[in-house]
Amino acid sequence: MSLPVLLALATGSTPSPSPSTSTVPVTPTLQDAQESATNAASWVEENWSTWLAIGLRVLLILVIAAALRVFVRRAITKLIDRMSRTAEAVDGTALGGLLVNVERRRQRSQAIGSVLRSVASFLIMGTAALMVLGTFEINLAPLLASAGVAGVAIGFGARNLVTDFLSGVFMILEDQYGVGDTIDAGVASGEVIEVGLRVTKLRGDNGEIWYVRNGEVKRIGNLSQGWATAGVDVTVRASEDLDRVRSVIDEVAETLSKEEPWNERLWGPIEILGLDSVLLDSMVVRVSAKTMPGKALSVEREIRWRIKRAFDAADIRIVGGPAAEPGEEPAPDPTENVAAPSAQANPASPQAMAASPITATPVPK
């Protein structure tokens, strides 16, 4: 044996073990598991009533919000349906002509109902969400402040979009125009083919489609609501008998008001308002009639057509001076076959001399 080992044996001491790098996991005992279960049970026992109250409160808020949302949406739908039925009930009466057509009522009802239902759902569900967050004792002040700042930023950034949307909502609610109406919106005019919350589509006279933003419309002239006026000016000679002219126009008006479809398009008798102007060689008789909305132009054309035929049959001339006698031919113009004077007719004129051929001069031998 070596000397160090002998010395160690002599002194009775044992060598110390070298340190180990591995750790032995401690196995939890049954007593530790029992203590953890006891602590969890005590925590649940202490807080179960609070969590149960919070859960029941959240459930109650959600149930009330859902029921209120369904009730409000059904009430809005029934209100819109009642408005449509009221409008349909007066069709065919005197008031029916002042109402919009079926497609216009349908689109307007859908738009109003959609807007009201969306607003009601947003308000109800938004309020319910805030109440649920408040139930969990979450501070809503930072959330509301952030929402306010975001709303202001969106309002400044999308102010044109918000303006168009609000203008569209009020146009639909106030029934300023609808599908099938002929309107003059300032920036464009034509027949309305679609009404939206942001834009309105118009078809122009040449078939083009105009997309008009609702926020850009400053004034609207609706040519299809209420009634229209058909005005015709008849210009005759100043020497015509006014009583005879009136009787011929009255016959035309009576005949036109009894024929279809003009009896439906005319909402009043055709009236002779009188002389609009009197000149030296002519006078203008003003004829007017109240017509169906949008039918004034067709009625004016038909009145002109019939008055012209009736005047031709009654030998009443429209516009012009004295009429030529039947069978009488105008006298021939004595200067018709006479040529205009020409400078070339005088051989001594500078023009004739300039146009004469140059004669050859003989060459001297």
PDB file of N, CA, C and O in Angstrom, residues 29-95:
ATOM      1  N   THR A  29     -45.018  13.142  -2.062  1.00  0.00           N
ATOM      2  CA  THR A  29     -45.633  12.118  -1.229  1.00  0.00           C
ATOM      3  C   THR A  29     -47.143  12.275  -1.214  1.00  0.00           C
ATOM      4  O   THR A  29     -47.704  13.254  -1.718  1.00  0.00           O
ATOM      5  N   LEU A  30     -47.820  11.333  -0.673  1.00  0.00           N
ATOM      6  CA  LEU A  30     -49.273  11.367  -0.567  1.00  0.00           C
ATOM      7  C   LEU A  30     -49.742  12.522   0.306  1.00  0.00           C
ATOM      8  O   LEU A  30     -50.790  13.125   0.070  1.00  0.00           O
ATOM      9  N   GLN A  31     -48.910  12.874   1.257  1.00  0.00           N
ATOM     10  CA  GLN A  31     -49.271  13.980   2.147  1.00  0.00           C
ATOM     11  C   GLN A  31     -49.269  15.308   1.385  1.00  0.00           C
ATOM     12  O   GLN A  31     -50.139  16.160   1.599  1.00  0.00           O
ATOM     13  N   ASP A  32     -48.267  15.485   0.445  1.00  0.00           N
ATOM     14  CA  ASP A  32     -48.232  16.722  -0.349  1.00  0.00           C
ATOM     15  C   ASP A  32     -49.452  16.822  -1.261  1.00  0.00           C
ATOM     16  O   ASP A  32     -50.048  17.915  -1.421  1.00  0.00           O
ATOM     17  N   ALA A  33     -49.829  15.758  -1.913  1.00  0.00           N
ATOM     18  CA  ALA A  33     -51.006  15.776  -2.781  1.00  0.00           C
ATOM     19  C   ALA A  33     -52.271  16.088  -1.994  1.00  0.00           C
ATOM     20  O   ALA A  33     -53.158  16.818  -2.446  1.00  0.00           O
ATOM     21  N   GLN A  34     -52.346  15.544  -0.784  1.00  0.00           N
ATOM     22  CA  GLN A  34     -53.513  15.801   0.053  1.00  0.00           C
ATOM     23  C   GLN A  34     -53.587  17.270   0.432  1.00  0.00           C
ATOM     24  O   GLN A  34     -54.660  17.879   0.451  1.00  0.00           O
ATOM     25  N   GLU A  35     -52.426  17.872   0.707  1.00  0.00           N
ATOM     26  CA  GLU A  35     -52.413  19.297   1.065  1.00  0.00           C
ATOM     27  C   GLU A  35     -52.823  20.174  -0.120  1.00  0.00           C
ATOM     28  O   GLU A  35     -53.565  21.161   0.031  1.00  0.00           O
ATOM     29  N   SER A  36     -52.360  19.837  -1.350  1.00  0.00           N
ATOM     30  CA  SER A  36     -52.737  20.615  -2.545  1.00  0.00           C
ATOM     31  C   SER A  36     -54.227  20.518  -2.815  1.00  0.00           C
ATOM     32  O   SER A  36     -54.895  21.525  -3.139  1.00  0.00           O
ATOM     33  N   ALA A  37     -54.755  19.329  -2.692  1.00  0.00           N
ATOM     34  CA  ALA A  37     -56.195  19.168  -2.910  1.00  0.00           C
ATOM     35  C   ALA A  37     -56.994  19.932  -1.866  1.00  0.00           C
ATOM     36  O   ALA A  37     -58.034  20.537  -2.176  1.00  0.00           O
ATOM     37  N   THR A  38     -56.513  19.923  -0.644  1.00  0.00           N
ATOM     38  CA  THR A  38     -57.216  20.666   0.414  1.00  0.00           C
ATOM     39  C   THR A  38     -57.208  22.160   0.129  1.00  0.00           C
ATOM     40  O   THR A  38     -58.217  22.854   0.307  1.00  0.00           O
ATOM     41  N   ASN A  39     -56.045  22.685  -0.355  1.00  0.00           N
ATOM     42  CA  ASN A  39     -55.961  24.121  -0.656  1.00  0.00           C
ATOM     43  C   ASN A  39     -56.881  24.492  -1.824  1.00  0.00           C
ATOM     44  O   ASN A  39     -57.554  25.537  -1.806  1.00  0.00           O
ATOM     45  N   ALA A  40     -56.921  23.653  -2.886  1.00  0.00           N
ATOM     46  CA  ALA A  40     -57.790  23.944  -4.025  1.00  0.00           C
ATOM     47  C   ALA A  40     -59.251  23.901  -3.622  1.00  0.00           C
ATOM     48  O   ALA A  40     -60.065  24.748  -4.042  1.00  0.00           O
ATOM     49  N   ALA A  41     -59.610  22.923  -2.806  1.00  0.00           N
ATOM     50  CA  ALA A  41     -60.999  22.820  -2.365  1.00  0.00           C
ATOM     51  C   ALA A  41     -61.404  24.008  -1.524  1.00  0.00           C
ATOM     52  O   ALA A  41     -62.511  24.549  -1.654  1.00  0.00           O
ATOM     53  N   SER A  42     -60.490  24.447  -0.675  1.00  0.00           N
ATOM     54  CA  SER A  42     -60.805  25.607   0.159  1.00  0.00           C
ATOM     55  C   SER A  42     -60.936  26.868  -0.695  1.00  0.00           C
ATOM     56  O   SER A  42     -61.804  27.719  -0.450  1.00  0.00           O
ATOM     57  N   TRP A  43     -60.063  26.998  -1.793  1.00  0.00           N
ATOM     58  CA  TRP A  43     -60.152  28.193  -2.655  1.00  0.00           C
ATOM     59  C   TRP A  43     -61.457  28.196  -3.436  1.00  0.00           C
ATOM     60  O   TRP A  43     -62.122  29.228  -3.577  1.00  0.00           O
ATOM     61  N   VAL A  44     -61.858  27.004  -3.923  1.00  0.00           N
ATOM     62  CA  VAL A  44     -63.132  26.917  -4.648  1.00  0.00           C
ATOM     63  C   VAL A  44     -64.291  27.189  -3.712  1.00  0.00           C
ATOM     64  O   VAL A  44     -65.262  27.868  -4.069  1.00  0.00           O
ATOM     65  N   GLU A  45     -64.181  26.672  -2.503  1.00  0.00           N
ATOM     66  CA  GLU A  45     -65.268  26.875  -1.536  1.00  0.00           C
ATOM     67  C   GLU A  45     -65.407  28.342  -1.183  1.00  0.00           C
ATOM     68  O   GLU A  45     -66.512  28.844  -0.952  1.00  0.00           O
ATOM     69  N   GLU A  46     -64.263  29.050  -1.163  1.00  0.00           N
ATOM     70  CA  GLU A  46     -64.313  30.467  -0.809  1.00  0.00           C
ATOM     71  C   GLU A  46     -64.821  31.333  -1.966  1.00  0.00           C
ATOM     72  O   GLU A  46     -65.428  32.387  -1.728  1.00  0.00           O
ATOM     73  N   ASN A  47     -64.560  30.935  -3.272  1.00  0.00           N
ATOM     74  CA  ASN A  47     -64.854  31.816  -4.419  1.00  0.00           C
ATOM     75  C   ASN A  47     -65.962  31.312  -5.335  1.00  0.00           C
ATOM     76  O   ASN A  47     -66.289  31.976  -6.311  1.00  0.00           O
ATOM     77  N   TRP A  48     -66.513  30.153  -5.053  1.00  0.00           N
ATOM     78  CA  TRP A  48     -67.513  29.618  -5.977  1.00  0.00           C
ATOM     79  C   TRP A  48     -68.751  30.493  -6.047  1.00  0.00           C
ATOM     80  O   TRP A  48     -69.364  30.661  -7.119  1.00  0.00           O
ATOM     81  N   SER A  49     -69.133  31.070  -4.960  1.00  0.00           N
ATOM     82  CA  SER A  49     -70.325  31.923  -4.975  1.00  0.00           C
ATOM     83  C   SER A  49     -70.109  33.172  -5.833  1.00  0.00           C
ATOM     84  O   SER A  49     -71.007  33.615  -6.575  1.00  0.00           O
ATOM     85  N   THR A  50     -68.862  33.727  -5.758  1.00  0.00           N
ATOM     86  CA  THR A  50     -68.567  34.920  -6.564  1.00  0.00           C
ATOM     87  C   THR A  50     -68.600  34.601  -8.054  1.00  0.00           C
ATOM     88  O   THR A  50     -69.207  35.322  -8.860  1.00  0.00           O
ATOM     89  N   TRP A  51     -67.921  33.482  -8.444  1.00  0.00           N
ATOM     90  CA  TRP A  51     -67.905  33.101  -9.850  1.00  0.00           C
ATOM     91  C   TRP A  51     -69.285  32.711 -10.354  1.00  0.00           C
ATOM     92  O   TRP A  51     -69.652  32.996 -11.502  1.00  0.00           O
ATOM     93  N   LEU A  52     -70.066  32.071  -9.493  1.00  0.00           N
ATOM     94  CA  LEU A  52     -71.419  31.711  -9.894  1.00  0.00           C
ATOM     95  C   LEU A  52     -72.274  32.956 -10.119  1.00  0.00           C
ATOM     96  O   LEU A  52     -73.044  33.037 -11.097  1.00  0.00           O
ATOM     97  N   ALA A  53     -72.094  33.933  -9.252  1.00  0.00           N
ATOM     98  CA  ALA A  53     -72.862  35.173  -9.415  1.00  0.00           C
ATOM     99  C   ALA A  53     -72.463  35.892 -10.703  1.00  0.00           C
ATOM    100  O   ALA A  53     -73.310  36.413 -11.449  1.00  0.00           O
ATOM    101  N   ILE A  54     -71.141  35.922 -10.974  1.00  0.00           N
ATOM    102  CA  ILE A  54     -70.670  36.576 -12.206  1.00  0.00           C
ATOM    103  C   ILE A  54     -71.195  35.843 -13.440  1.00  0.00           C
ATOM    104  O   ILE A  54     -71.654  36.460 -14.412  1.00  0.00           O
ATOM    105  N   GLY A  55     -71.123  34.527 -13.426  1.00  0.00           N
ATOM    106  CA  GLY A  55     -71.618  33.760 -14.572  1.00  0.00           C
ATOM    107  C   GLY A  55     -73.104  33.956 -14.813  1.00  0.00           C
ATOM    108  O   GLY A  55     -73.555  34.114 -15.953  1.00  0.00           O
ATOM    109  N   LEU A  56     -73.875  33.925 -13.722  1.00  0.00           N
ATOM    110  CA  LEU A  56     -75.313  34.134 -13.877  1.00  0.00           C
ATOM    111  C   LEU A  56     -75.616  35.546 -14.371  1.00  0.00           C
ATOM    112  O   LEU A  56     -76.537  35.744 -15.194  1.00  0.00           O
ATOM    113  N   ARG A  57     -74.823  36.518 -13.902  1.00  0.00           N
ATOM    114  CA  ARG A  57     -75.048  37.881 -14.356  1.00  0.00           C
ATOM    115  C   ARG A  57     -74.738  38.022 -15.855  1.00  0.00           C
ATOM    116  O   ARG A  57     -75.489  38.654 -16.612  1.00  0.00           O
ATOM    117  N   VAL A  58     -73.631  37.435 -16.297  1.00  0.00           N
ATOM    118  CA  VAL A  58     -73.275  37.490 -17.729  1.00  0.00           C
ATOM    119  C   VAL A  58     -74.329  36.775 -18.567  1.00  0.00           C
ATOM    120  O   VAL A  58     -74.750  37.261 -19.631  1.00  0.00           O
ATOM    121  N   LEU A  59     -74.772  35.615 -18.098  1.00  0.00           N
ATOM    122  CA  LEU A  59     -75.793  34.880 -18.834  1.00  0.00           C
ATOM    123  C   LEU A  59     -77.089  35.665 -18.915  1.00  0.00           C
ATOM    124  O   LEU A  59     -77.746  35.709 -19.978  1.00  0.00           O
ATOM    125  N   LEU A  60     -77.450  36.314 -17.820  1.00  0.00           N
ATOM    126  CA  LEU A  60     -78.675  37.104 -17.817  1.00  0.00           C
ATOM    127  C   LEU A  60     -78.566  38.282 -18.787  1.00  0.00           C
ATOM    128  O   LEU A  60     -79.518  38.593 -19.528  1.00  0.00           O
ATOM    129  N   ILE A  61     -77.395  38.937 -18.828  1.00  0.00           N
ATOM    130  CA  ILE A  61     -77.195  40.074 -19.749  1.00  0.00           C
ATOM    131  C   ILE A  61     -77.310  39.614 -21.204  1.00  0.00           C
ATOM    132  O   ILE A  61     -77.971  40.254 -22.039  1.00  0.00           O
ATOM    133  N   LEU A  62     -76.679  38.484 -21.517  1.00  0.00           N
ATOM    134  CA  LEU A  62     -76.713  37.988 -22.891  1.00  0.00           C
ATOM    135  C   LEU A  62     -78.117  37.561 -23.304  1.00  0.00           C
ATOM    136  O   LEU A  62     -78.557  37.826 -24.436  1.00  0.00           O
ATOM    137  N   VAL A  63     -78.835  36.906 -22.391  1.00  0.00           N
ATOM    138  CA  VAL A  63     -80.198  36.474 -22.717  1.00  0.00           C
ATOM    139  C   VAL A  63     -81.109  37.678 -22.931  1.00  0.00           C
ATOM    140  O   VAL A  63     -81.892  37.725 -23.906  1.00  0.00           O
ATOM    141  N   ILE A  64     -81.007  38.658 -22.052  1.00  0.00           N
ATOM    142  CA  ILE A  64     -81.854  39.849 -22.210  1.00  0.00           C
ATOM    143  C   ILE A  64     -81.501  40.597 -23.495  1.00  0.00           C
ATOM    144  O   ILE A  64     -82.389  41.068 -24.230  1.00  0.00           O
ATOM    145  N   ALA A  65     -80.201  40.728 -23.804  1.00  0.00           N
ATOM    146  CA  ALA A  65     -79.787  41.428 -25.025  1.00  0.00           C
ATOM    147  C   ALA A  65     -80.293  40.697 -26.262  1.00  0.00           C
ATOM    148  O   ALA A  65     -80.804  41.326 -27.211  1.00  0.00           O
ATOM    149  N   ALA A  66     -80.165  39.359 -26.295  1.00  0.00           N
ATOM    150  CA  ALA A  66     -80.633  38.595 -27.453  1.00  0.00           C
ATOM    151  C   ALA A  66     -82.143  38.707 -27.624  1.00  0.00           C
ATOM    152  O   ALA A  66     -82.656  38.895 -28.746  1.00  0.00           O
ATOM    153  N   ALA A  67     -82.875  38.599 -26.504  1.00  0.00           N
ATOM    154  CA  ALA A  67     -84.329  38.701 -26.590  1.00  0.00           C
ATOM    155  C   ALA A  67     -84.755  40.103 -27.029  1.00  0.00           C
ATOM    156  O   ALA A  67     -85.664  40.259 -27.861  1.00  0.00           O
ATOM    157  N   LEU A  68     -84.108  41.116 -26.476  1.00  0.00           N
ATOM    158  CA  LEU A  68     -84.448  42.490 -26.859  1.00  0.00           C
ATOM    159  C   LEU A  68     -84.124  42.743 -28.337  1.00  0.00           C
ATOM    160  O   LEU A  68     -84.884  43.417 -29.042  1.00  0.00           O
ATOM    161  N   ARG A  69     -83.013  42.197 -28.810  1.00  0.00           N
ATOM    162  CA  ARG A  69     -82.626  42.378 -30.223  1.00  0.00           C
ATOM    163  C   ARG A  69     -83.661  41.729 -31.140  1.00  0.00           C
ATOM    164  O   ARG A  69     -84.082  42.328 -32.134  1.00  0.00           O
ATOM    165  N   VAL A  70     -84.084  40.509 -30.810  1.00  0.00           N
ATOM    166  CA  VAL A  70     -85.089  39.827 -31.631  1.00  0.00           C
ATOM    167  C   VAL A  70     -86.407  40.595 -31.612  1.00  0.00           C
ATOM    168  O   VAL A  70     -87.061  40.779 -32.653  1.00  0.00           O
ATOM    169  N   PHE A  71     -86.807  41.087 -30.449  1.00  0.00           N
ATOM    170  CA  PHE A  71     -88.064  41.826 -30.333  1.00  0.00           C
ATOM    171  C   PHE A  71     -88.032  43.116 -31.148  1.00  0.00           C
ATOM    172  O   PHE A  71     -88.986  43.438 -31.880  1.00  0.00           O
ATOM    173  N   VAL A  72     -86.930  43.866 -31.038  1.00  0.00           N
ATOM    174  CA  VAL A  72     -86.830  45.143 -31.753  1.00  0.00           C
ATOM    175  C   VAL A  72     -86.793  44.910 -33.266  1.00  0.00           C
ATOM    176  O   VAL A  72     -87.442  45.622 -34.037  1.00  0.00           O
ATOM    177  N   ARG A  73     -86.051  43.903 -33.722  1.00  0.00           N
ATOM    178  CA  ARG A  73     -85.968  43.632 -35.152  1.00  0.00           C
ATOM    179  C   ARG A  73     -87.326  43.210 -35.712  1.00  0.00           C
ATOM    180  O   ARG A  73     -87.712  43.614 -36.817  1.00  0.00           O
ATOM    181  N   ARG A  74     -88.070  42.402 -34.953  1.00  0.00           N
ATOM    182  CA  ARG A  74     -89.403  42.014 -35.428  1.00  0.00           C
ATOM    183  C   ARG A  74     -90.349  43.206 -35.439  1.00  0.00           C
ATOM    184  O   ARG A  74     -91.181  43.336 -36.359  1.00  0.00           O
ATOM    185  N   ALA A  75     -90.230  44.062 -34.450  1.00  0.00           N
ATOM    186  CA  ALA A  75     -91.094  45.253 -34.429  1.00  0.00           C
ATOM    187  C   ALA A  75     -90.800  46.159 -35.625  1.00  0.00           C
ATOM    188  O   ALA A  75     -91.716  46.698 -36.256  1.00  0.00           O
ATOM    189  N   ILE A  76     -89.512  46.321 -35.945  1.00  0.00           N
ATOM    190  CA  ILE A  76     -89.154  47.145 -37.108  1.00  0.00           C
ATOM    191  C   ILE A  76     -89.668  46.518 -38.393  1.00  0.00           C
ATOM    192  O   ILE A  76     -90.201  47.204 -39.278  1.00  0.00           O
ATOM    193  N   THR A  77     -89.540  45.199 -38.522  1.00  0.00           N
ATOM    194  CA  THR A  77     -90.024  44.513 -39.725  1.00  0.00           C
ATOM    195  C   THR A  77     -91.534  44.663 -39.872  1.00  0.00           C
ATOM    196  O   THR A  77     -92.045  44.925 -40.973  1.00  0.00           O
ATOM    197  N   LYS A  78     -92.276  44.509 -38.771  1.00  0.00           N
ATOM    198  CA  LYS A  78     -93.727  44.670 -38.836  1.00  0.00           C
ATOM    199  C   LYS A  78     -94.116  46.106 -39.180  1.00  0.00           C
ATOM    200  O   LYS A  78     -95.069  46.344 -39.932  1.00  0.00           O
ATOM    201  N   LEU A  79     -93.356  47.076 -38.665  1.00  0.00           N
ATOM    202  CA  LEU A  79     -93.646  48.478 -38.967  1.00  0.00           C
ATOM    203  C   LEU A  79     -93.427  48.764 -40.453  1.00  0.00           C
ATOM    204  O   LEU A  79     -94.249  49.433 -41.098  1.00  0.00           O
ATOM    205  N   ILE A  80     -92.345  48.239 -41.015  1.00  0.00           N
ATOM    206  CA  ILE A  80     -92.074  48.451 -42.439  1.00  0.00           C
ATOM    207  C   ILE A  80     -93.138  47.764 -43.294  1.00  0.00           C
ATOM    208  O   ILE A  80     -93.618  48.325 -44.290  1.00  0.00           O
ATOM    209  N   ASP A  81     -93.537  46.545 -42.907  1.00  0.00           N
ATOM    210  CA  ASP A  81     -94.577  45.840 -43.656  1.00  0.00           C
ATOM    211  C   ASP A  81     -95.907  46.583 -43.585  1.00  0.00           C
ATOM    212  O   ASP A  81     -96.659  46.647 -44.572  1.00  0.00           O
ATOM    213  N   ARG A  82     -96.208  47.164 -42.439  1.00  0.00           N
ATOM    214  CA  ARG A  82     -97.457  47.920 -42.310  1.00  0.00           C
ATOM    215  C   ARG A  82     -97.430  49.162 -43.186  1.00  0.00           C
ATOM    216  O   ARG A  82     -98.437  49.521 -43.808  1.00  0.00           O
ATOM    217  N   MET A  83     -96.267  49.810 -43.269  1.00  0.00           N
ATOM    218  CA  MET A  83     -96.153  50.970 -44.153  1.00  0.00           C
ATOM    219  C   MET A  83     -96.370  50.574 -45.602  1.00  0.00           C
ATOM    220  O   MET A  83     -97.040  51.276 -46.369  1.00  0.00           O
ATOM    221  N   SER A  84     -95.828  49.433 -46.001  1.00  0.00           N
ATOM    222  CA  SER A  84     -95.994  48.977 -47.389  1.00  0.00           C
ATOM    223  C   SER A  84     -97.453  48.632 -47.669  1.00  0.00           C
ATOM    224  O   SER A  84     -97.985  48.961 -48.728  1.00  0.00           O
ATOM    225  N   ARG A  85     -98.110  47.961 -46.709  1.00  0.00           N
ATOM    226  CA  ARG A  85     -99.512  47.612 -46.914  1.00  0.00           C
ATOM    227  C   ARG A  85    -100.396  48.850 -46.983  1.00  0.00           C
ATOM    228  O   ARG A  85    -101.357  48.906 -47.751  1.00  0.00           O
ATOM    229  N   THR A  86    -100.088  49.860 -46.202  1.00  0.00           N
ATOM    230  CA  THR A  86    -100.862  51.097 -46.248  1.00  0.00           C
ATOM    231  C   THR A  86    -100.726  51.776 -47.599  1.00  0.00           C
ATOM    232  O   THR A  86    -101.687  52.311 -48.148  1.00  0.00           O
ATOM    233  N   ALA A  87     -99.510  51.731 -48.146  1.00  0.00           N
ATOM    234  CA  ALA A  87     -99.301  52.334 -49.468  1.00  0.00           C
ATOM    235  C   ALA A  87    -100.019  51.554 -50.551  1.00  0.00           C
ATOM    236  O   ALA A  87    -100.573  52.122 -51.489  1.00  0.00           O
ATOM    237  N   GLU A  88    -100.050  50.218 -50.435  1.00  0.00           N
ATOM    238  CA  GLU A  88    -100.719  49.411 -51.449  1.00  0.00           C
ATOM    239  C   GLU A  88    -102.233  49.533 -51.351  1.00  0.00           C
ATOM    240  O   GLU A  88    -102.944  49.349 -52.343  1.00  0.00           O
ATOM    241  N   ALA A  89    -102.755  49.837 -50.162  1.00  0.00           N
ATOM    242  CA  ALA A  89    -104.206  49.890 -49.983  1.00  0.00           C
ATOM    243  C   ALA A  89    -104.828  51.057 -50.724  1.00  0.00           C
ATOM    244  O   ALA A  89    -106.005  51.006 -51.088  1.00  0.00           O
ATOM    245  N   VAL A  90    -104.065  52.127 -50.965  1.00  0.00           N
ATOM    246  CA  VAL A  90    -104.629  53.306 -51.619  1.00  0.00           C
ATOM    247  C   VAL A  90    -104.312  53.327 -53.095  1.00  0.00           C
ATOM    248  O   VAL A  90    -104.625  54.295 -53.783  1.00  0.00           O
ATOM    249  N   ASP A  91    -103.694  52.281 -53.632  1.00  0.00           N
ATOM    250  CA  ASP A  91    -103.455  52.211 -55.074  1.00  0.00           C
ATOM    251  C   ASP A  91    -104.784  52.138 -55.810  1.00  0.00           C
ATOM    252  O   ASP A  91    -105.713  51.445 -55.403  1.00  0.00           O
ATOM    253  N   GLY A  92    -104.856  52.831 -56.914  1.00  0.00           N
ATOM    254  CA  GLY A  92    -106.080  52.858 -57.695  1.00  0.00           C
ATOM    255  C   GLY A  92    -107.010  53.989 -57.315  1.00  0.00           C
ATOM    256  O   GLY A  92    -107.980  54.250 -58.015  1.00  0.00           O
ATOM    257  N   THR A  93    -106.753  54.680 -56.220  1.00  0.00           N
ATOM    258  CA  THR A  93    -107.564  55.820 -55.830  1.00  0.00           C
ATOM    259  C   THR A  93    -106.932  57.099 -56.345  1.00  0.00           C
ATOM    260  O   THR A  93    -105.920  57.096 -57.028  1.00  0.00           O
ATOM    261  N   ALA A  94    -107.556  58.218 -55.996  1.00  0.00           N
ATOM    262  CA  ALA A  94    -107.001  59.495 -56.436  1.00  0.00           C
ATOM    263  C   ALA A  94    -105.641  59.749 -55.828  1.00  0.00           C
ATOM    264  O   ALA A  94    -104.777  60.398 -56.412  1.00  0.00           O
ATOM    265  N   LEU A  95    -105.448  59.236 -54.607  1.00  0.00           N
ATOM    266  CA  LEU A  95    -104.156  59.407 -53.961  1.00  0.00           C
ATOM    267  C   LEU A  95    -103.118  58.443 -54.498  1.00  0.00           C
ATOM    268  O   LEU A  95    -101.926  58.661 -54.350  1.00  0.00           O
TER     269      LEU A  95
END
